[in-house]
CSV table of C-alpha atoms in Angstrom, one decimal:
chain,number,residue,atom,x,y,z
A,1,UNK,CA,0.0,-0.2,-0.1
A,2,UNK,CA,1.6,3.2,-1.0
A,3,UNK,CA,2.1,5.9,1.4
A,4,UNK,CA,-0.3,8.9,1.7
A,5,UNK,CA,1.6,12.4,0.5
A,6,UNK,CA,0.3,15.5,2.3
A,7,UNK,CA,-1.1,18.1,-0.2
A,8,UNK,CA,1.1,21.4,0.3
A,9,UNK,CA,-0.5,23.9,2.2
A,10,UNK,CA,-0.8,26.7,-0.4
A,11,UNK,CA,-1.7,30.5,0.7
A,12,UNK,CA,-1.3,30.3,4.2
A,13,UNK,CA,1.4,31.6,6.2
A,14,UNK,CA,1.2,30.9,10.4
A,15,UNK,CA,0.4,33.9,12.1
A,16,UNK,CA,3.1,35.8,13.7
A,17,UNK,CA,3.5,36.1,17.5
A,18,UNK,CA,2.1,39.4,18.7
A,19,UNK,CA,4.5,41.3,20.6
A,20,UNK,CA,4.7,41.7,24.6
A,21,UNK,CA,3.2,44.9,25.5
A,22,UNK,CA,4.8,46.5,28.6
A,23,UNK,CA,3.1,47.9,31.0
A,24,UNK,CA,6.1,50.5,31.0
A,25,UNK,CA,5.6,51.1,27.7
A,26,UNK,CA,2.0,51.6,28.1
A,27,UNK,CA,2.8,54.2,30.9
A,28,UNK,CA,5.2,56.3,28.5
A,29,UNK,CA,2.8,56.5,25.7
A,30,UNK,CA,0.2,57.2,27.4
A,31,UNK,CA,1.5,60.0,30.3
A,32,UNK,CA,5.0,60.7,30.8
A,33,UNK,CA,5.4,62.1,33.8
A,34,UNK,CA,8.3,65.1,34.5
A,35,UNK,CA,10.8,64.8,37.8
A,36,UNK,CA,8.2,67.9,39.6
A,37,UNK,CA,5.2,64.7,39.5
A,38,UNK,CA,7.1,62.0,40.7
A,39,UNK,CA,7.3,61.4,44.3
A,40,UNK,CA,10.7,61.7,46.6
A,41,UNK,CA,11.6,59.3,49.2
A,42,UNK,CA,13.2,61.2,52.5
A,43,UNK,CA,16.3,61.3,53.1
A,44,UNK,CA,15.8,61.0,56.8
A,45,UNK,CA,13.0,58.7,57.3
A,46,UNK,CA,12.7,56.6,54.2
A,47,UNK,CA,9.1,58.0,53.9
A,48,UNK,CA,7.8,58.2,50.4
A,49,UNK,CA,5.5,61.4,49.8
A,50,UNK,CA,2.5,61.3,49.2
A,51,UNK,CA,2.2,64.9,47.4
A,52,UNK,CA,4.5,64.6,44.9
A,53,UNK,CA,6.4,68.5,44.2
A,54,UNK,CA,5.9,69.7,47.0
A,55,UNK,CA,9.3,69.6,47.8
A,56,UNK,CA,10.5,72.2,45.1
A,57,UNK,CA,9.5,75.4,45.8
A,58,UNK,CA,10.5,76.8,42.8
A,59,UNK,CA,9.0,74.5,40.2
A,60,UNK,CA,5.6,75.5,39.2
A,61,UNK,CA,3.2,72.2,39.7
A,62,UNK,CA,1.2,71.2,36.7
A,63,UNK,CA,-2.5,71.1,38.6
A,64,UNK,CA,-4.9,72.9,37.9
A,65,UNK,CA,-7.6,72.6,40.4
A,66,UNK,CA,-6.3,72.1,43.8
A,67,UNK,CA,-3.9,75.3,43.6
A,68,UNK,CA,-4.7,76.9,46.9
A,69,UNK,CA,-4.5,73.5,49.2
A,70,UNK,CA,-1.4,72.6,47.9
A,71,UNK,CA,0.3,75.9,48.4
A,72,UNK,CA,-1.0,75.1,51.7
A,73,UNK,CA,0.3,71.8,52.0
A,74,UNK,CA,3.9,73.5,50.3
A,75,UNK,CA,4.1,76.6,53.1
A,76,UNK,CA,3.4,74.1,55.9
A,77,UNK,CA,6.0,71.7,54.7
A,78,UNK,CA,8.4,74.4,54.4
A,79,UNK,CA,7.7,75.5,58.4
A,80,UNK,CA,8.6,72.1,59.1
A,81,UNK,CA,11.6,71.2,57.1
A,82,UNK,CA,12.6,74.6,59.4
A,83,UNK,CA,12.4,72.5,62.3
A,84,UNK,CA,14.9,69.8,63.7
A,85,UNK,CA,13.8,65.9,63.3
A,86,UNK,CA,14.3,65.4,67.0
A,87,UNK,CA,13.6,67.7,70.0
A,88,UNK,CA,16.0,67.1,73.1
A,89,UNK,CA,15.5,69.2,76.2
A,90,UNK,CA,18.7,70.8,77.7
A,91,UNK,CA,19.8,68.5,80.8
A,92,UNK,CA,20.4,70.8,83.6
A,93,UNK,CA,24.1,70.2,85.1
A,94,UNK,CA,22.0,69.5,88.9
A,95,UNK,CA,20.7,66.3,86.6
A,96,UNK,CA,23.5,64.9,85.1
A,97,UNK,CA,26.1,65.1,88.5
A,98,UNK,CA,23.3,63.3,91.1
A,99,UNK,CA,19.7,62.6,89.9
A,100,UNK,CA,17.3,63.9,92.0
A,101,UNK,CA,14.0,61.7,92.9
A,102,UNK,CA,10.9,64.5,93.2
A,103,UNK,CA,8.1,63.4,94.6
A,104,UNK,CA,4.8,63.5,92.4
A,105,UNK,CA,1.1,63.8,93.7
A,106,UNK,CA,-1.3,61.6,91.9
A,107,UNK,CA,-4.7,63.2,91.6
A,108,UNK,CA,-7.2,60.9,92.2
A,109,UNK,CA,-11.2,60.4,92.9
A,110,UNK,CA,-13.0,62.5,95.7
A,111,UNK,CA,-13.3,61.2,98.4
A,112,UNK,CA,-10.6,59.2,98.2
A,113,UNK,CA,-6.7,59.8,99.9
A,114,UNK,CA,-3.9,61.3,97.7
A,115,UNK,CA,-0.9,59.4,97.5
A,116,UNK,CA,2.8,60.3,96.0
A,117,UNK,CA,5.2,58.2,93.9
A,118,UNK,CA,8.9,59.0,93.5
A,119,UNK,CA,9.2,60.4,90.1
A,120,UNK,CA,12.9,59.1,88.9
A,121,UNK,CA,14.8,61.0,86.9
A,122,UNK,CA,15.6,61.7,82.9
A,123,UNK,CA,19.1,60.4,81.8
A,124,UNK,CA,20.5,60.0,78.1
A,125,UNK,CA,17.0,60.3,76.7
A,126,UNK,CA,15.8,57.5,78.7
A,127,UNK,CA,13.6,57.4,81.9
A,128,UNK,CA,15.2,55.5,84.7
A,129,UNK,CA,12.9,54.8,87.9
A,130,UNK,CA,14.2,54.7,91.6
A,131,UNK,CA,15.9,51.8,93.0
A,132,UNK,CA,12.8,51.6,96.2
A,133,UNK,CA,9.9,51.9,93.6
A,134,UNK,CA,8.6,48.7,94.3
A,135,UNK,CA,9.5,48.8,98.8
A,136,UNK,CA,7.1,51.7,98.5
A,137,UNK,CA,4.5,50.9,96.3
A,138,UNK,CA,4.0,47.0,96.2
A,139,UNK,CA,3.4,45.3,99.6
A,140,UNK,CA,5.5,42.7,100.3
A,141,UNK,CA,3.0,38.8,100.5
A,142,UNK,CA,5.0,37.4,103.1
A,143,UNK,CA,4.1,40.3,106.0
A,144,UNK,CA,1.3,38.0,107.4
A,145,UNK,CA,4.6,35.3,108.1
A,146,UNK,CA,6.2,34.8,110.8
A,147,UNK,CA,10.0,35.1,110.8
A,148,UNK,CA,10.8,31.4,110.5
A,149,UNK,CA,8.3,31.1,107.7
A,150,UNK,CA,10.0,34.2,106.0
A,151,UNK,CA,13.5,32.5,106.5
A,152,UNK,CA,12.6,29.1,105.1
A,153,UNK,CA,11.0,31.0,101.7
A,154,UNK,CA,14.0,32.6,101.6
A,155,UNK,CA,16.4,29.5,102.0
A,156,UNK,CA,14.0,28.6,99.8
A,157,UNK,CA,14.6,30.8,96.6
A,158,UNK,CA,18.5,30.3,97.2
A,159,UNK,CA,18.8,27.0,96.8
A,160,UNK,CA,16.0,27.4,93.7
A,161,UNK,CA,19.0,29.6,92.1
A,162,UNK,CA,22.0,27.2,92.7
A,163,UNK,CA,19.9,25.0,91.2
A,164,UNK,CA,19.2,26.5,88.3
A,165,UNK,CA,22.4,27.7,87.9
A,166,UNK,CA,23.8,23.8,88.0
A,167,UNK,CA,21.4,22.2,85.7
A,168,UNK,CA,22.4,24.8,82.7
A,169,UNK,CA,26.0,23.7,83.2
A,170,UNK,CA,27.0,20.6,80.8
A,171,UNK,CA,27.3,17.2,82.6
A,172,UNK,CA,30.5,15.4,81.4
A,173,UNK,CA,29.8,12.6,79.2
A,174,UNK,CA,30.9,9.8,81.3
A,175,UNK,CA,27.8,11.2,83.4
A,176,UNK,CA,25.6,11.2,80.3
A,177,UNK,CA,26.7,7.4,79.3
A,178,UNK,CA,25.7,5.9,83.0
A,179,UNK,CA,22.2,7.3,82.5
A,180,UNK,CA,20.1,3.6,82.3
A,181,UNK,CA,16.6,3.1,80.9
A,182,UNK,CA,15.0,4.3,84.0
A,183,UNK,CA,16.1,7.6,83.4
A,184,UNK,CA,15.1,9.3,80.1
A,185,UNK,CA,16.0,12.6,78.9
A,186,UNK,CA,13.7,12.9,75.9
A,187,UNK,CA,10.0,12.7,75.6
A,188,UNK,CA,8.6,12.9,71.7
A,189,UNK,CA,5.6,14.8,71.5
A,190,UNK,CA,2.2,13.3,71.1
A,191,UNK,CA,3.7,9.6,71.7
A,192,UNK,CA,1.4,8.2,74.1
A,193,UNK,CA,3.3,4.8,74.6
A,194,UNK,CA,6.3,7.3,75.9
A,195,UNK,CA,4.1,9.4,78.0
A,196,UNK,CA,2.7,6.2,79.8
A,197,UNK,CA,6.5,4.9,80.3
A,198,UNK,CA,7.4,8.4,82.0
A,199,UNK,CA,4.0,8.8,83.7
A,200,UNK,CA,5.0,5.4,85.5
A,201,UNK,CA,9.3,6.0,86.0
A,202,UNK,CA,8.3,9.8,87.8
A,203,UNK,CA,5.8,7.7,90.4
A,204,UNK,CA,8.6,5.0,91.0
A,205,UNK,CA,12.2,6.3,90.4
A,206,UNK,CA,13.8,9.3,91.7
A,207,UNK,CA,15.3,11.8,89.2
A,208,UNK,CA,18.7,12.4,88.9
A,209,UNK,CA,20.7,15.7,88.0
A,210,UNK,CA,22.7,14.5,84.4
A,211,UNK,CA,18.8,13.1,83.7
A,212,UNK,CA,17.4,17.1,84.1
A,213,UNK,CA,20.8,18.8,82.8
A,214,UNK,CA,20.2,16.5,79.7
A,215,UNK,CA,16.3,17.7,79.0
A,216,UNK,CA,15.7,19.6,76.4
A,217,UNK,CA,12.4,22.2,76.4
A,218,UNK,CA,9.7,20.2,75.3
A,219,UNK,CA,10.8,17.3,77.1
A,220,UNK,CA,10.9,19.7,80.5
A,221,UNK,CA,7.0,20.4,79.6
A,222,UNK,CA,5.9,17.4,78.9
A,223,UNK,CA,7.3,15.8,82.1
A,224,UNK,CA,5.8,19.1,83.8
A,225,UNK,CA,2.1,18.2,82.3
A,226,UNK,CA,2.4,14.2,83.9
A,227,UNK,CA,3.3,16.0,86.9
A,228,UNK,CA,0.7,18.2,87.0
A,229,UNK,CA,-1.9,16.0,86.4
A,230,UNK,CA,-0.6,12.9,88.9
A,231,UNK,CA,-0.2,15.4,91.6
A,232,UNK,CA,-3.3,15.3,93.0
A,233,UNK,CA,-3.4,11.5,93.1
A,234,UNK,CA,-0.3,11.3,94.7
A,235,UNK,CA,-1.3,13.8,97.9
A,236,UNK,CA,-5.0,11.6,97.8
A,237,UNK,CA,-3.1,8.1,98.4
A,238,UNK,CA,-0.9,9.8,101.6
A,239,UNK,CA,2.2,7.8,100.6
A,240,UNK,CA,5.3,9.8,102.5
A,241,UNK,CA,7.9,7.8,99.6
A,242,UNK,CA,5.1,8.9,96.7
A,243,UNK,CA,5.3,12.2,97.7
A,244,UNK,CA,8.4,12.7,98.5
A,245,UNK,CA,9.8,11.4,95.3
A,246,UNK,CA,6.8,14.1,93.4
A,247,UNK,CA,8.6,16.9,95.2
A,248,UNK,CA,11.4,16.1,93.6
A,249,UNK,CA,10.4,15.8,90.4
A,250,UNK,CA,8.9,18.5,90.4
A,251,UNK,CA,11.7,20.9,91.9
A,252,UNK,CA,13.7,19.3,89.1
A,253,UNK,CA,11.5,20.0,86.6
A,254,UNK,CA,10.4,23.8,87.7
A,255,UNK,CA,14.7,24.1,88.0
A,256,UNK,CA,15.0,23.4,84.6
A,257,UNK,CA,12.4,25.6,83.2
A,258,UNK,CA,13.8,28.7,81.5
A,259,UNK,CA,13.5,32.0,82.3
A,260,UNK,CA,10.1,33.4,82.2
A,261,UNK,CA,10.5,36.2,79.7
A,262,UNK,CA,12.4,33.2,77.1
A,263,UNK,CA,8.8,30.9,77.5
A,264,UNK,CA,5.6,31.5,75.3
A,265,UNK,CA,2.3,32.2,76.2
A,266,UNK,CA,1.4,28.1,76.3
A,267,UNK,CA,4.6,27.1,78.6
A,268,UNK,CA,3.5,29.7,81.2
A,269,UNK,CA,-0.1,28.3,81.5
A,270,UNK,CA,1.3,25.3,81.8
A,271,UNK,CA,3.4,26.1,85.0
A,272,UNK,CA,0.4,28.4,86.0
A,273,UNK,CA,-1.7,25.3,85.7
A,274,UNK,CA,0.6,23.2,88.3
A,275,UNK,CA,0.5,26.1,90.5
A,276,UNK,CA,-3.7,26.3,90.8
A,277,UNK,CA,-3.7,22.8,91.5
A,278,UNK,CA,-1.2,23.1,94.5
A,279,UNK,CA,-3.6,25.8,95.7
A,280,UNK,CA,-6.6,24.0,95.1
A,281,UNK,CA,-5.1,21.0,97.5
A,282,UNK,CA,-4.2,23.6,100.5
A,283,UNK,CA,-7.6,24.6,100.3
A,284,UNK,CA,-9.1,21.3,100.6
A,285,UNK,CA,-6.3,20.4,103.6
A,286,UNK,CA,-7.0,23.7,105.1
A,287,UNK,CA,-10.8,23.4,105.3
A,288,UNK,CA,-10.3,19.6,105.8
A,289,UNK,CA,-8.4,20.5,109.0
A,290,UNK,CA,-11.5,23.3,110.3
A,291,UNK,CA,-13.9,20.6,110.1
A,292,UNK,CA,-11.8,18.0,112.2
A,293,UNK,CA,-11.1,20.8,115.1
A,294,UNK,CA,-14.9,21.2,115.1
A,295,UNK,CA,-15.9,18.2,115.0
A,296,UNK,CA,-13.9,17.3,117.9
A,297,UNK,CA,-14.8,20.4,119.7
A,298,UNK,CA,-18.7,19.2,119.2
A,299,UNK,CA,-17.1,15.6,120.8
A,300,UNK,CA,-15.6,16.5,123.7
A,301,UNK,CA,-18.7,19.1,124.7
A,302,UNK,CA,-21.5,15.5,124.3
A,303,UNK,CA,-19.0,13.5,126.7
A,304,UNK,CA,-19.0,15.9,129.3
A,305,UNK,CA,-22.9,16.4,128.6
A,306,UNK,CA,-23.0,12.6,129.2
A,307,UNK,CA,-21.3,12.5,132.2
A,308,UNK,CA,-23.1,15.3,133.8
A,309,UNK,CA,-26.3,13.7,133.0
A,310,UNK,CA,-25.2,9.6,134.0
A,311,UNK,CA,-23.9,11.0,137.3
A,312,UNK,CA,-27.1,11.6,139.2
A,313,UNK,CA,-28.3,7.9,138.4
A,314,UNK,CA,-25.2,6.6,139.6
A,315,UNK,CA,-26.0,8.0,143.0
A,316,UNK,CA,-29.2,7.3,143.2
A,317,UNK,CA,-28.5,3.8,142.3
A,318,UNK,CA,-25.7,3.7,144.7
A,319,UNK,CA,-27.9,4.5,147.8
A,320,UNK,CA,-30.7,1.9,147.5
A,321,UNK,CA,-28.3,-0.7,148.4
A,322,UNK,CA,-27.0,0.9,151.3
A,323,UNK,CA,-30.3,1.3,152.8
A,324,UNK,CA,-31.4,-1.6,151.7
A,325,UNK,CA,-28.7,-2.9,154.4
A,326,UNK,CA,-29.8,-0.8,157.2
A,327,UNK,CA,-33.2,-1.7,157.1
A,328,UNK,CA,-32.5,-5.8,156.2
A,329,UNK,CA,-31.1,-8.3,159.1
A,330,UNK,CA,-27.9,-10.0,159.4
A,331,UNK,CA,-28.4,-13.0,157.2
A,332,UNK,CA,-29.2,-10.3,154.5
A,333,UNK,CA,-26.0,-8.3,155.6
A,334,UNK,CA,-23.7,-11.2,155.2
A,335,UNK,CA,-25.0,-11.9,152.1
A,336,UNK,CA,-24.8,-8.6,150.6
A,337,UNK,CA,-21.1,-8.4,151.7
A,338,UNK,CA,-20.1,-11.2,149.7
A,339,UNK,CA,-22.3,-10.0,146.7
A,340,UNK,CA,-20.0,-6.5,146.8
A,341,UNK,CA,-17.3,-8.7,147.1
A,342,UNK,CA,-18.0,-10.7,144.2
A,343,UNK,CA,-18.6,-7.4,142.2
A,344,UNK,CA,-15.6,-5.4,143.0
A,345,UNK,CA,-13.4,-8.9,142.0
A,346,UNK,CA,-15.6,-8.5,138.9
A,347,UNK,CA,-14.9,-5.2,138.4
A,348,UNK,CA,-11.2,-5.3,139.3
A,349,UNK,CA,-10.6,-8.2,136.5
A,350,UNK,CA,-12.4,-6.1,133.9
A,351,UNK,CA,-10.1,-3.0,134.7
A,352,UNK,CA,-7.2,-5.0,134.4
A,353,UNK,CA,-8.5,-6.5,130.8
A,354,UNK,CA,-9.0,-2.4,129.7
A,355,UNK,CA,-5.7,-1.8,130.6
A,356,UNK,CA,-3.9,-4.5,129.2
A,357,UNK,CA,-5.8,-4.2,126.0
A,358,UNK,CA,-5.2,-0.4,125.7
A,359,UNK,CA,-1.7,-1.1,126.5
A,360,UNK,CA,-1.6,-3.6,123.3
A,361,UNK,CA,-3.0,-1.0,121.1
A,362,UNK,CA,-1.5,2.2,122.4
A,363,UNK,CA,1.8,2.1,120.2
A,364,UNK,CA,0.3,0.9,117.0
A,365,UNK,CA,-2.8,3.8,117.1
A,366,UNK,CA,0.5,6.1,117.8
A,367,UNK,CA,2.4,4.9,115.2
A,368,UNK,CA,0.0,5.5,113.1
A,369,UNK,CA,-0.5,9.5,114.6
A,370,UNK,CA,3.1,9.7,113.9
A,371,UNK,CA,3.0,8.3,110.1
A,372,UNK,CA,-0.3,10.6,109.1
A,373,UNK,CA,1.8,14.0,110.7
A,374,UNK,CA,4.8,12.8,108.5
A,375,UNK,CA,2.8,12.5,105.8
A,376,UNK,CA,1.3,15.7,106.2
A,377,UNK,CA,4.6,17.6,106.6
A,378,UNK,CA,5.7,16.5,103.6
A,379,UNK,CA,2.3,17.3,101.5
A,380,UNK,CA,2.6,20.4,103.1
A,381,UNK,CA,6.3,21.2,102.1
A,382,UNK,CA,5.9,20.3,98.5
A,383,UNK,CA,2.9,22.7,98.4
A,384,UNK,CA,4.4,25.2,99.8
A,385,UNK,CA,7.8,24.9,97.4
A,386,UNK,CA,5.5,25.0,94.4
A,387,UNK,CA,3.6,28.3,95.1
A,388,UNK,CA,6.5,29.9,95.7
A,389,UNK,CA,8.7,28.7,93.2
A,390,UNK,CA,5.9,29.1,90.7
A,391,UNK,CA,4.7,32.5,92.3
A,392,UNK,CA,8.0,34.5,93.0
A,393,UNK,CA,10.5,33.1,89.7
A,394,UNK,CA,7.3,32.7,86.8
A,395,UNK,CA,5.4,35.4,87.9
A,396,UNK,CA,2.4,34.3,89.2
A,397,UNK,CA,2.6,36.4,92.3
A,398,UNK,CA,-0.9,35.8,92.4
A,399,UNK,CA,-1.1,32.3,93.2
A,400,UNK,CA,1.2,33.2,96.7
A,401,UNK,CA,-2.0,33.9,98.6
A,402,UNK,CA,-2.9,30.5,98.9
A,403,UNK,CA,0.0,29.6,101.0
A,404,UNK,CA,-1.2,28.9,104.6
A,405,UNK,CA,0.6,30.2,107.6
A,406,UNK,CA,2.7,27.3,109.8
A,407,UNK,CA,1.6,26.9,113.1
A,408,UNK,CA,3.8,27.7,115.5
């Protein structure tokens, strides 16, 4: 079969490509801007002029209608160009040598007392507040605490600063290599299995300084969320070892956190959530102690009333046998005396049995009470530590009011 030949196309020329039209050519062909109409940039501030041509005072503008407005703008521009770009007040010699702290009276609403504030001073184009401004205007939250409690808080702040400086140092390589599987240093974000492992380790294994120093910011915040959620359960179970371990983890994690200025809003919110949980637990402990003391007073009053009511019956019941003895015969007197001896022996035996039973149970009850007191002391110490560190070092000073006053 022969190949078909393509018929030559005669009388048809391909359409040439259209030339690309640029906007610059359109603008040039349409209207040509004169140098007076082009906007200029301010040589000092770099701002582009909204009304081109105002900087050239000698040249006439090509606009026809708004001549009066442009003349006014040109006049204002000329006046502004004669003024300096930055006004600086002359500094007196007294302010440069020694800054004076003047007292400024602040106007307040009528009916309220006015107060005075130190004004500070200006130096090198900046306002500098006086050094004792915070002491005069901000009330200290530790005014209601005893001296021993304030000393303990001062020592706690000093130890926390030392912990921060220690955890910022890089641990030696040998210490890092010595960490085992029970002391991990990373918590992947969004990994549920790793979070469960961390929860189990926090409740069963004590932290190490090398482990805390090697943690990154994501691991620290993840561990902080775990201890915040487990805090209530640990306090509820009243296990001294678990409370001590939880306090050690919280102490180390807060010490590894960055400064409050370097944290994001979500990070500060996680730290505040821990402080709010501690404040809520403190409030519950205070309510339970108040209810316990009130119930104890009511029970003591009830026992006193019962003894007062029972004493007349005992007296009247004891007088009847005496009257019977006086009226009865000799045989009845002998039988009554023997009966009284038997009753006395039986009462003595019962009393000895009760004393022996109390002696057997007394050490156990005392040990339980001592254990409860020790657990309560550990819990209060941990909660005070959380509220103090979160309030003092992370800007949550409103949580400091939740701290309870120590009993003297």
